[in-house]
Short mmCIF file of C-alpha atoms and ligand atoms in Angstrom, two decimals:
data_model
loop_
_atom_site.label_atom_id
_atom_site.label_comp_id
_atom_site.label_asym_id
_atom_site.label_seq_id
_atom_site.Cartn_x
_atom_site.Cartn_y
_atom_site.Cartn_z
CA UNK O 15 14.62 3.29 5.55
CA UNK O 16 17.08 3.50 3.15
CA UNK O 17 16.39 0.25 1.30
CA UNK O 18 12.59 0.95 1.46
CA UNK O 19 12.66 4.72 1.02
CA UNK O 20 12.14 6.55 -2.66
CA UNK O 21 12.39 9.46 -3.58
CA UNK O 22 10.37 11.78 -6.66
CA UNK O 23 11.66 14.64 -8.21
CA UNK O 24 10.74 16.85 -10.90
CA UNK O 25 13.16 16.71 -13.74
CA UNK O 26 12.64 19.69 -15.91
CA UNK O 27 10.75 23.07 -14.97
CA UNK O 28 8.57 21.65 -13.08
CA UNK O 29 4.63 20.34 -13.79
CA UNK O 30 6.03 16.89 -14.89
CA UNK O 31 3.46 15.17 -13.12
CA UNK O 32 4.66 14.50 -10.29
CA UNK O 33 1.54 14.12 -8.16
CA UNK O 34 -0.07 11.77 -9.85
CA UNK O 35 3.16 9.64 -9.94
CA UNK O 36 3.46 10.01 -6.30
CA UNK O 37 -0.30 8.93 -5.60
CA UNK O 38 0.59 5.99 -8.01
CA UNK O 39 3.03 4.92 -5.55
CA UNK O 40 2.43 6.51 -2.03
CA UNK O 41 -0.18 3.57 -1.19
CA UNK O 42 3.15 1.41 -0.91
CA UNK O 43 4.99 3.69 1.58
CA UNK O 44 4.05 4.37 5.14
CA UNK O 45 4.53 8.08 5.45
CA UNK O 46 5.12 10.85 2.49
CA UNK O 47 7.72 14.02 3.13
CA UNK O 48 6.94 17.44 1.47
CA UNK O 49 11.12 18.76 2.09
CA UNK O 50 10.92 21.89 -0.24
CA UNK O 51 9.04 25.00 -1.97
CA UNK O 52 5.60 25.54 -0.48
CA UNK O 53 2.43 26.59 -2.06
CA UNK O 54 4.04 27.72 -5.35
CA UNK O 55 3.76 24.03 -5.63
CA UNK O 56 0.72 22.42 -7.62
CA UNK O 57 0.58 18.38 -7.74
CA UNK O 58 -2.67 17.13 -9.60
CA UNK O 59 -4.12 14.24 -8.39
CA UNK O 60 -6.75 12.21 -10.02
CA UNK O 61 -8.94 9.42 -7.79
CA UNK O 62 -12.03 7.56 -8.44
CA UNK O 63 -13.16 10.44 -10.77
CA UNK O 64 -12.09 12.73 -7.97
CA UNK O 65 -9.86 16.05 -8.72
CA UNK O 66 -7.38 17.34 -5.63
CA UNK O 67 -5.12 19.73 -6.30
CA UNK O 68 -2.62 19.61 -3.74
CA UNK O 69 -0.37 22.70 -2.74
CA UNK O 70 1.44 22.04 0.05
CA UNK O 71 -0.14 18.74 1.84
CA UNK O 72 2.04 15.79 0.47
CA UNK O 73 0.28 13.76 -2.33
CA UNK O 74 0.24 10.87 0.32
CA UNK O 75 -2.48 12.03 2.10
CA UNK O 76 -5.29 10.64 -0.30
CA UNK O 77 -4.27 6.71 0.77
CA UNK O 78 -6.11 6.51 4.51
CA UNK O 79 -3.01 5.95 7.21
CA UNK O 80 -0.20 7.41 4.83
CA UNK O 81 1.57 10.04 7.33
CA UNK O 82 2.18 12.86 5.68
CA UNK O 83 5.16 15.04 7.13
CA UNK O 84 6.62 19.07 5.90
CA UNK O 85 9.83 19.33 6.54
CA UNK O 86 11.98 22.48 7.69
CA UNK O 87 13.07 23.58 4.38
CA UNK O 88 9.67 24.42 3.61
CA UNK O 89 8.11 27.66 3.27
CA UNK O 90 4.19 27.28 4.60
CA UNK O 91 1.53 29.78 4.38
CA UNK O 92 -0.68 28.23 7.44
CA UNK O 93 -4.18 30.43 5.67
CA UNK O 94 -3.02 28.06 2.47
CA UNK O 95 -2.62 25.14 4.72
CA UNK O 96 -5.50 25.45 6.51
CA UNK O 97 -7.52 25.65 3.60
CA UNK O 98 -6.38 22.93 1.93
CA UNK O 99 -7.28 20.93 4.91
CA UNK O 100 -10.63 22.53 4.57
CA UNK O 101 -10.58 21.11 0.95
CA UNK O 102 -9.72 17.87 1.69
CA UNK O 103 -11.61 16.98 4.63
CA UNK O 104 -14.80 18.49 2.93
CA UNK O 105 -13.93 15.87 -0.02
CA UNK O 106 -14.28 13.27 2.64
CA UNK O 107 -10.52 12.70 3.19
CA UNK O 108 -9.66 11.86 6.85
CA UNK O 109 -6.79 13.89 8.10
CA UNK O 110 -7.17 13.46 11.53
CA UNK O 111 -3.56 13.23 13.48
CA UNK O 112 -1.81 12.53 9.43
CA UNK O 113 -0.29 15.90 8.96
CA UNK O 114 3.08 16.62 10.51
CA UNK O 115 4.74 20.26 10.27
CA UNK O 116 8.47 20.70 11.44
CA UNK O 117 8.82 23.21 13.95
CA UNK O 118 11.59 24.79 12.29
CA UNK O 119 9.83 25.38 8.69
CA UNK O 120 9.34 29.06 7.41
CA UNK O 121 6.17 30.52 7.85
CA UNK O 122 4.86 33.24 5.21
CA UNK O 123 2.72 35.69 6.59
CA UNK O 124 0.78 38.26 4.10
CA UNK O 125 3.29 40.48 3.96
CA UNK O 126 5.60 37.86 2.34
CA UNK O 127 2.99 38.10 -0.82
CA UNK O 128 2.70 41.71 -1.20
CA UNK O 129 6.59 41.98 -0.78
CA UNK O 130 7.01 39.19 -3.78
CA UNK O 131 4.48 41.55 -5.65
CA UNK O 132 5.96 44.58 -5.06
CA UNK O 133 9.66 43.23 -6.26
CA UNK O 134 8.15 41.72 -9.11
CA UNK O 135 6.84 44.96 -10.06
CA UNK O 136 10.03 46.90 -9.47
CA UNK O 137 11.71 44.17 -12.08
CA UNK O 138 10.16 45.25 -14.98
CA UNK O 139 10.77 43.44 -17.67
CA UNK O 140 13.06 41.21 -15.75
CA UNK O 141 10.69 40.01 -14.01
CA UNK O 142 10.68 36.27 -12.74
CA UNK O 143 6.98 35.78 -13.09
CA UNK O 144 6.64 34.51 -9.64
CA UNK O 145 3.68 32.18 -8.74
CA UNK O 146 3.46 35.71 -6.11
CA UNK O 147 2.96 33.48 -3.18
CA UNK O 148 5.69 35.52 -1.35
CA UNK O 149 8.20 32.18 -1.83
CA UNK O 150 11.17 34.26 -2.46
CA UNK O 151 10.26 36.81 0.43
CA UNK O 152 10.08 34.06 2.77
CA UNK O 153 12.93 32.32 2.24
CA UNK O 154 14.97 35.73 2.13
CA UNK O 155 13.67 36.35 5.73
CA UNK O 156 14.89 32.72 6.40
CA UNK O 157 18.58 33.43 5.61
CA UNK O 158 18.25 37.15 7.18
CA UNK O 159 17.56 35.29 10.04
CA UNK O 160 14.59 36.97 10.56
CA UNK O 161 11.55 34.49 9.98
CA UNK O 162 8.19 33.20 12.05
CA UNK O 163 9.30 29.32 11.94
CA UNK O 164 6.53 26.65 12.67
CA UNK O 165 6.89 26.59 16.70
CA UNK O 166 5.08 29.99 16.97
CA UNK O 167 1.78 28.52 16.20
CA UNK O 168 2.28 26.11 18.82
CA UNK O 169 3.80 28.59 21.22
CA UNK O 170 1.83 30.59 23.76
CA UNK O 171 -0.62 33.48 21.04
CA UNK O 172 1.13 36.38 23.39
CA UNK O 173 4.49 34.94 21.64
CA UNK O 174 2.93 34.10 18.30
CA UNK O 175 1.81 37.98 18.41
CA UNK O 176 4.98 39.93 19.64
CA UNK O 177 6.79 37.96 16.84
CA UNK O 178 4.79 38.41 13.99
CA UNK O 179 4.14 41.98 14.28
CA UNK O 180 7.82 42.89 14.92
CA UNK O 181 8.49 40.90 11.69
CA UNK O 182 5.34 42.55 9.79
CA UNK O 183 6.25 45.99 10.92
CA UNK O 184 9.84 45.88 9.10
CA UNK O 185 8.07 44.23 6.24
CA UNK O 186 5.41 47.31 6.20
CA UNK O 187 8.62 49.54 6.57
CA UNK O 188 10.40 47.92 3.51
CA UNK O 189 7.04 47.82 1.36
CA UNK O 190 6.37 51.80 2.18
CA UNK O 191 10.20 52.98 1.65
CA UNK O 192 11.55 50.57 -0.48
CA UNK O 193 8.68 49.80 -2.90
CA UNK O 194 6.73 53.12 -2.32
CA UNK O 195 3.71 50.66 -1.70
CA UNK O 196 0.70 50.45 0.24
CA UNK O 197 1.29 48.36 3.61
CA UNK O 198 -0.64 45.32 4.58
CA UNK O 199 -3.34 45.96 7.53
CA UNK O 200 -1.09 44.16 10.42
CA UNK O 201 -4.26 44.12 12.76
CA UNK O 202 -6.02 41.69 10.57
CA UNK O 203 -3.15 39.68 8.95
CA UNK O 204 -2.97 38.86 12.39
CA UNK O 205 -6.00 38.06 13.29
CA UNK O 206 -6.34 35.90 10.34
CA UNK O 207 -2.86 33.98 12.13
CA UNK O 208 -4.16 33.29 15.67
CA UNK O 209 -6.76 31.65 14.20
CA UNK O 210 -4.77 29.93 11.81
CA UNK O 211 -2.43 28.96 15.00
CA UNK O 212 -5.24 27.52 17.01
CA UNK O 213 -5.59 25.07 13.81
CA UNK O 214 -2.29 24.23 13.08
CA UNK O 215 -0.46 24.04 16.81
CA UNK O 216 -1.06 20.89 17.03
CA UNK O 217 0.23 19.75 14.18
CA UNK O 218 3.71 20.82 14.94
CA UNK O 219 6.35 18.08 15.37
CA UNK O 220 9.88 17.48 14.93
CA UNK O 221 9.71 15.71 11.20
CA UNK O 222 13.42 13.99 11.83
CA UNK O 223 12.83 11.64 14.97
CA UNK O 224 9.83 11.11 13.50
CA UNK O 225 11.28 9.55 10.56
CA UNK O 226 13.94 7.81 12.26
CA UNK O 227 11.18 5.63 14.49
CA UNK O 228 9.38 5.03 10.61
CA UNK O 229 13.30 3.31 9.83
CA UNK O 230 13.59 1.54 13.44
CA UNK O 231 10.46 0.14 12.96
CA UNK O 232 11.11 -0.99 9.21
CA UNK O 233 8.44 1.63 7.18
CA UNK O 234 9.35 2.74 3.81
CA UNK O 235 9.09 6.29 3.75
CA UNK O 236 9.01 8.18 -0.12
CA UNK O 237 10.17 11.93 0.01
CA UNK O 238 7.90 13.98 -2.59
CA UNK O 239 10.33 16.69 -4.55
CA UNK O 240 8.73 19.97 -5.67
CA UNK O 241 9.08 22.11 -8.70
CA UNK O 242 12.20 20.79 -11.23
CA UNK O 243 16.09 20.46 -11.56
CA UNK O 244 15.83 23.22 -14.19
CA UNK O 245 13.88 25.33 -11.18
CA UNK O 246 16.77 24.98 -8.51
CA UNK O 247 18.56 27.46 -6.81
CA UNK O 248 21.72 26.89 -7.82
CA UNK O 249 21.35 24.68 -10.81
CA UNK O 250 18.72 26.24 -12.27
CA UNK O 251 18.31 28.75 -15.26
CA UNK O 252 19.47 31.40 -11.90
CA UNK O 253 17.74 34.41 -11.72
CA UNK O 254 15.01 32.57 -13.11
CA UNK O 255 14.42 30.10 -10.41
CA UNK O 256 12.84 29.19 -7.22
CA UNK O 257 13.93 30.36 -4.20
CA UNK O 258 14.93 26.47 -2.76
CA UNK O 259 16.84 23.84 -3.69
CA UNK O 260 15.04 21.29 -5.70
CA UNK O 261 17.59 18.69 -5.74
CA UNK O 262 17.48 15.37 -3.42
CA UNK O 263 19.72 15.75 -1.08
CA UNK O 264 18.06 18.56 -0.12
CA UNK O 265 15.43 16.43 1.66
CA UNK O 266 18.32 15.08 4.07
CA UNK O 267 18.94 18.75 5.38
CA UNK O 268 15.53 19.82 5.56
CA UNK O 269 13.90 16.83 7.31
CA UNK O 270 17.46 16.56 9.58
CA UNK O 271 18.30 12.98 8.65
CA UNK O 272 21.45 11.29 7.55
CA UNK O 273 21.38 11.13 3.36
CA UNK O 274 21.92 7.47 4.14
CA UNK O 275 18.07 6.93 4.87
CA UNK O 276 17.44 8.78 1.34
CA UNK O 277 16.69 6.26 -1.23
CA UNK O 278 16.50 5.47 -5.05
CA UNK O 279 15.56 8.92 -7.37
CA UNK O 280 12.45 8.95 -9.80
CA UNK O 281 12.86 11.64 -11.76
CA UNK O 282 9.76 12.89 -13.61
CA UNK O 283 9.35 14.31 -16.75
CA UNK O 284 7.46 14.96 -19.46
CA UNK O 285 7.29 13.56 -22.98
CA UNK O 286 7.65 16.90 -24.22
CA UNK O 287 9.00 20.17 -21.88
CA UNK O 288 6.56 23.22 -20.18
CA UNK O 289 7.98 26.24 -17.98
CA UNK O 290 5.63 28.99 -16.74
CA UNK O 291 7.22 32.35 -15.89
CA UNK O 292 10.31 33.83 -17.01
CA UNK O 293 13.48 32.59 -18.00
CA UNK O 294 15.84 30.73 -20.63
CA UNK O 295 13.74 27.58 -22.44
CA UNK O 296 15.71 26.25 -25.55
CA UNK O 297 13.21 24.54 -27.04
CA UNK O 298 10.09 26.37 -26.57
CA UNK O 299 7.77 26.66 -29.81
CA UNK O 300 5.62 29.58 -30.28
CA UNK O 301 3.80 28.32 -32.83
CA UNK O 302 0.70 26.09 -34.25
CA UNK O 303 2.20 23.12 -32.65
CA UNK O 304 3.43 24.46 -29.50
CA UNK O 305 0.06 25.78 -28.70
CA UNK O 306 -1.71 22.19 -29.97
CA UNK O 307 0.82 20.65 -27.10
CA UNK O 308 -0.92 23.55 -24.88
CA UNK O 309 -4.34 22.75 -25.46
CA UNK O 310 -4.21 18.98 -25.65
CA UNK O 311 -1.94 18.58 -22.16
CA UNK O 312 -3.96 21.31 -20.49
CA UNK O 313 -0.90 23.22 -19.98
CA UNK O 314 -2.19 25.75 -17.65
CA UNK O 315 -0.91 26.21 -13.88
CA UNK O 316 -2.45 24.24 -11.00
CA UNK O 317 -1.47 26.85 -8.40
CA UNK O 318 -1.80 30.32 -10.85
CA UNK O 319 -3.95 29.17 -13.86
CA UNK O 320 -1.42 30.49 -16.03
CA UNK O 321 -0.42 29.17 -19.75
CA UNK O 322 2.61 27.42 -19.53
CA UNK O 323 5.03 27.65 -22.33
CA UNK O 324 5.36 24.64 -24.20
CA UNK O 325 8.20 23.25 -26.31
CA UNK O 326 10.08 20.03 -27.11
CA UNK O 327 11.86 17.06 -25.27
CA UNK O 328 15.23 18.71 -24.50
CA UNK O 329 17.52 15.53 -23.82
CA UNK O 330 20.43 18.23 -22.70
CA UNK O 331 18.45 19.91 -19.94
CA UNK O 332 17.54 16.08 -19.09
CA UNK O 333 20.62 14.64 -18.73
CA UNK O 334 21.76 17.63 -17.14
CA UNK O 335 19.36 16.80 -14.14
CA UNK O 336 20.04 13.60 -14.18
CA UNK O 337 23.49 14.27 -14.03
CA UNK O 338 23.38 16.79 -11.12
CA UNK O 339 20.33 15.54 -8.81
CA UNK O 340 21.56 11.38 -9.62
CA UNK O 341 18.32 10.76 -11.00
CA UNK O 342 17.82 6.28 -10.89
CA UNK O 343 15.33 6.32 -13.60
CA UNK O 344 12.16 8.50 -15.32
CA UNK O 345 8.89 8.24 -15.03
CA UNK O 346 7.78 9.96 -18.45
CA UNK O 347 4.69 11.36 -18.26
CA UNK O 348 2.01 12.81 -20.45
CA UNK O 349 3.30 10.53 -23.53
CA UNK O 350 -0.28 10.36 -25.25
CA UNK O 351 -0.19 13.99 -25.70
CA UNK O 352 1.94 13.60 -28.66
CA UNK O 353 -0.25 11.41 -30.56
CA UNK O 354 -1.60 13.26 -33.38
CA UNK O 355 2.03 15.64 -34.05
CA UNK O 356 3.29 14.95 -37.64
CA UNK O 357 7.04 14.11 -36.29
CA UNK O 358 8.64 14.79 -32.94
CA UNK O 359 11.98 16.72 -32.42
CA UNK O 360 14.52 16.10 -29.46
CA UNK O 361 17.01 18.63 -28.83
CA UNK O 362 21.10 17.17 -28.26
CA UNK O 363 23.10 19.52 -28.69
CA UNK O 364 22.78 23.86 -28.72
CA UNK O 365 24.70 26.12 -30.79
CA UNK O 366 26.20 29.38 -29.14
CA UNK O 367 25.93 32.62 -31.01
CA UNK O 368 29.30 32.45 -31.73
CA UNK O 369 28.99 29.13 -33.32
CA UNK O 370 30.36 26.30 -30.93
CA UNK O 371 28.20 23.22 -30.07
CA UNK O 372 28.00 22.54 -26.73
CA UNK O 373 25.88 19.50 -24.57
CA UNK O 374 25.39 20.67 -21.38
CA UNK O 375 23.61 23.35 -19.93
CA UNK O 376 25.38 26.54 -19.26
CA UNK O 377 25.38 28.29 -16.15
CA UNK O 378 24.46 31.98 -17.04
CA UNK O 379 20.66 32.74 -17.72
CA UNK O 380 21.82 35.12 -20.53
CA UNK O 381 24.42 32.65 -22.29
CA UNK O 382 21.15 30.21 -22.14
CA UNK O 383 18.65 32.19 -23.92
CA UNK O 384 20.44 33.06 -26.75
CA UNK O 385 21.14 29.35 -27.17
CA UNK O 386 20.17 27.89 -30.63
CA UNK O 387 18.79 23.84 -30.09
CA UNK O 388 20.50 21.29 -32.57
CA UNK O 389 17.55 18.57 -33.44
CA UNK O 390 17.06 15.17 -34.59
CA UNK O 391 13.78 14.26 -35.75
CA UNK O 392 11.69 11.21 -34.85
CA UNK O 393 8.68 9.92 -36.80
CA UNK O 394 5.48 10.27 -35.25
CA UNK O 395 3.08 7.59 -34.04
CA UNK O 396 0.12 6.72 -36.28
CA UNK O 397 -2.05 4.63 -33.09
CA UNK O 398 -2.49 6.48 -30.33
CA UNK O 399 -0.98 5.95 -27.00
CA UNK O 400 -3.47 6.84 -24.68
CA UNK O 401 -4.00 4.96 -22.14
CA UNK O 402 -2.20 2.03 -23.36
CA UNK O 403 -1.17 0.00 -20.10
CA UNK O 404 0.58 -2.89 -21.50
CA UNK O 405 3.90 -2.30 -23.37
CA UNK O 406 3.73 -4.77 -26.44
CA UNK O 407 0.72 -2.51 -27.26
CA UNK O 408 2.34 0.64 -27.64
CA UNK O 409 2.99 2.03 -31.41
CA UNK O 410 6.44 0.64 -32.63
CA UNK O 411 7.11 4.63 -33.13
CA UNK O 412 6.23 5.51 -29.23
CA UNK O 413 8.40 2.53 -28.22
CA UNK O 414 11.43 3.93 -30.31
CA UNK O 415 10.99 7.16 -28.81
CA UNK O 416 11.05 5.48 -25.36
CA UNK O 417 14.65 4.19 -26.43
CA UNK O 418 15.81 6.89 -27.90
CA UNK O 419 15.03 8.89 -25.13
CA UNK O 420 16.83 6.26 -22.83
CA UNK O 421 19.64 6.73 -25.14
CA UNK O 422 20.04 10.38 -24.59
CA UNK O 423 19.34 10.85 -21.40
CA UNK O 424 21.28 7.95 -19.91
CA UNK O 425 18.62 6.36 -17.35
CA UNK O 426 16.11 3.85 -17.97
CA UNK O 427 12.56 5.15 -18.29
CA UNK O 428 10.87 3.01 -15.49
CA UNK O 429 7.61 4.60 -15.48
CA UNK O 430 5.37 5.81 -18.28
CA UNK O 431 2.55 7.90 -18.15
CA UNK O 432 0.24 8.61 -20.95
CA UNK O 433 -3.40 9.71 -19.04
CA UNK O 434 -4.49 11.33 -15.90
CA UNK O 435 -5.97 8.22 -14.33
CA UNK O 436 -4.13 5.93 -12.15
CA UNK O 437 -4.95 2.98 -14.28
CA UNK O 438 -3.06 4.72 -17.21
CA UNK O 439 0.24 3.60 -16.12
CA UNK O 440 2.94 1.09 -16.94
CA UNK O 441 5.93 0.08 -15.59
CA UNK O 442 8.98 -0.76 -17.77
CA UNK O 443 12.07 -2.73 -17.76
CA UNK O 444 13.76 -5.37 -15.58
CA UNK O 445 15.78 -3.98 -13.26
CA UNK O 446 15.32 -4.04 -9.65
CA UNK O 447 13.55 -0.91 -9.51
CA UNK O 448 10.89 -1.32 -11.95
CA UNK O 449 10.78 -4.62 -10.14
CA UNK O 450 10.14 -2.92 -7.25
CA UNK O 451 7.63 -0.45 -8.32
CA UNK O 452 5.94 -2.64 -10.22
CA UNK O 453 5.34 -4.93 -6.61
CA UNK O 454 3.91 -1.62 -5.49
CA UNK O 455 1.61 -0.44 -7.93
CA UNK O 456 0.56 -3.90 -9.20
CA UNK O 457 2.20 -5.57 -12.40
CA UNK O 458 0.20 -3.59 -15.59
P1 IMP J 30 8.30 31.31 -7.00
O1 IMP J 30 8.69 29.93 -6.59
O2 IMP J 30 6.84 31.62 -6.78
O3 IMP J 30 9.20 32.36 -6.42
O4 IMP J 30 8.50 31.41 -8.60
C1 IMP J 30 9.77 31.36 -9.21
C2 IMP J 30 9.70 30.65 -10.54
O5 IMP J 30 9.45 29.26 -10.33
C3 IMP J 30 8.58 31.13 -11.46
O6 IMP J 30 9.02 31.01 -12.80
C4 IMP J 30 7.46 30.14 -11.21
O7 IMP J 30 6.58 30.06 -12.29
C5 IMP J 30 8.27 28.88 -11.03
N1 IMP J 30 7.59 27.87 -10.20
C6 IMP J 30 7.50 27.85 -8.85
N2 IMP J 30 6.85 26.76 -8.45
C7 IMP J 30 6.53 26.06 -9.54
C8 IMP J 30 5.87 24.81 -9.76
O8 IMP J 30 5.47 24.10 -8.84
N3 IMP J 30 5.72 24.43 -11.06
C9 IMP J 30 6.21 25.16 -12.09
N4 IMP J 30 6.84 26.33 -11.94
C10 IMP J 30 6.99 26.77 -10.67
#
């Protein structure tokens, strides 16, 4: 697998695009691993005029026979599942037998979302600004050693019962004493669950074995990142993060493979930088032409509907996660977006308060949002780039960018992006990757 395999991340804060670059390719690939977050997640995916929005089922499962596998470190609300299943199988989509969830993936129950609520609320101003899916909650009860884990909706519903109410009866207890809160009516969260179960028992299956007989028998396998490097855990703008890692080799742990079988790193991002919810973002531009990015990219959450804040290309934060997550190459996305701006600025470098330059990105939240970016400025493109598929047709101004942005962020960009569609695509450069993708998504 690990010749064959591929693997897509998100490369700034998330919303890069990363569904539709996954769709682009999954058609190529014989199964399609969701390894972290859960339905905080939103990957857009355009086909034949059709809109999915995809929370927690990997982008895969749009191409017929692409196996489409959730891996342990995920978090999965099975009502959210479910209902996406709903969605997709009412837009035709076969899922029959195609969805795979690890036995040992978190499971959040209702109580998960009105303790991420609650603790938001508590934060004040401080606040992380949550997609309030109960994420954080879940994976909390994951490291307490406390959490529902996929088996118990295969498991016998007397099992399923005794272990979900013991764990929604100390969640009641924390949301009433803790958070001075209302509880959450245990009789028919768990209702709601057993029926949820009888959906989803099935379904369960180790993911690693699985994806050991996809190498034995020679199928290339791509491993779907979600959220962004800047999102991480640990490597993220911390508090101001997810609650999982969002790096790679995160996908080895959760799915319980060797990192040998993990292969090549897309890294996705856009031509210019969003984050929704809190937290340090150097470049962001609250102003005429920050909004104008907003309205033209239709900046606003898949999963919460919420405006993202928009800014410039930060080539620190970007070579940052290259740096840390070994990003191969970038698939920019959302390049046409810029036609139309007067000039476009890159950030290189920031400036501390105290007056030093630095070019990497610092580890404390606070030291990071009193950071001052340093910019060049690039001229703007007269022609517009959208949907351009060929190269040589591109503005000379859009191709300089393209360099430029090579330049300062150290990998090739092997994958450009500049409209929803599938068709509005091309693949760049010569080396073997690009070869390589461009053999699966068809030379453009
Ligand atoms: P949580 O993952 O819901 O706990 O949210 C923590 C932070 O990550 C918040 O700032 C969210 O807006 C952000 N976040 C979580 N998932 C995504 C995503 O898929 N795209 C963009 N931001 C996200």
């Amino acid at each position: 697998m690990s010749q064959d395999s591929l693997m897509i991340i998100g490369g700034q804060w998330g919303d890069e695009g990363k569904g539709k670059v996954v769709d682009l390719l999954s058609g190529g690939f014989s199964a399609v691993v969701r390894y972290n977050g859960g339905n905080n997640a939103g990957h857009t995916v355009r086909y034949a005029d059709r809109h999915f929005a995809l929370h927690l089922v990997p982008s895969g499962i749009i191409h017929p026979g692409v196996k489409c596998y959730l891996g342990s470190g995920m978090v999965i609300d099975p009502t959210g599942l479910v209902a996406e299943m709903d969605k997709l199988e009412s837009e035709g989509i076969d899922i029959d037998g195609r969805i795979i969830l690890s036995p040992r993936a978190t499971l959040i129950v209702p109580t998960h979302r009105a303790l991420d609520a609650a603790r938001e609320g508590m934060r004040g101003a401080g606040k992380i600004g949550t997609t309030g899916r109960g994420i954080g909650p879940a994976y909390q009860d994951r490291a307490q050693r406390r959490a529902l884990r996929g088996h118990v909706l295969a498991d016998q519903p007397a099992m399923l019962r005794q272990r979900a109410m013991a764990l929604m009866e100390q969640h009641n207890y924390e949301l009433e004493t803790l958070f001075k809160t209302e509880p959450v009516d245990l009789e028919a969260a768990m209702t709601e669950l057993e029926k949820m179960a009888q959906r989803l028992g099935p379904m369960v299956g180790e993911v690693g074995p699985a994806l050991r007989r996809h190498a034995a028998a020679g199928e290339a396998v791509l491993f779907e990142g979600a959220q962004g490097v800047l999102l991480d855990l640990a490597w993220g703008t911390y508090p101001y993060v997810t609650s999982s890692s969002c790096l790679p080799g995160f996908a080895a742990a959760s799915c319980g493979i060797t990192p040998k079988l993990l292969g090549p790193v897309i890294g996705v991002m856009k031509a210019y930088a969003t984050r929704v919810g809190s937290g340090p973002f150097p470049t962001e531009l609250d102003d005429a032409i920050g909004s104008g990015i907003r309205e033209r990219g239709a900046e606003y959450g898949t999963t919460t509907g919420r405006p993202r804040r928009c800014g410039w290309f930060d080539a620190v934060a970007a070579r940052f996660a290259v740096e840390v997550s070994g990003i191969d190459a970038v698939a920019l996305t959302k390049l046409d977006i810029l036609d139309g701006v007067d000039e476009i600025k890159v950030a290189t470098s920031y400036k501390l308060p105290s007056g030093e330059t630095i070019d990497t990105f610092p580890a404390d939240a606070e030291v990071a949002e009193a950071l001052v970016p340093q910019y060049e400025t690039l001229p703007a493109w007269a022609a517009p780039t959208e949907g351009v598929t060929n190269e040589a047709e591109l503005p000379s101004e859009a191709l300089d960018y393209l360099h430029y942005l090579e330049e300062k962020v150290g990998v090739p960009i092997a994958i450009v992006s500049n409209g929803p569609r599938r068709e509005e695509t091309m693949v760049r450069g010569n080396t073997a990757l690009a070869d390589r993708l461009r053999g699966i998504i068809g030379s453009r």
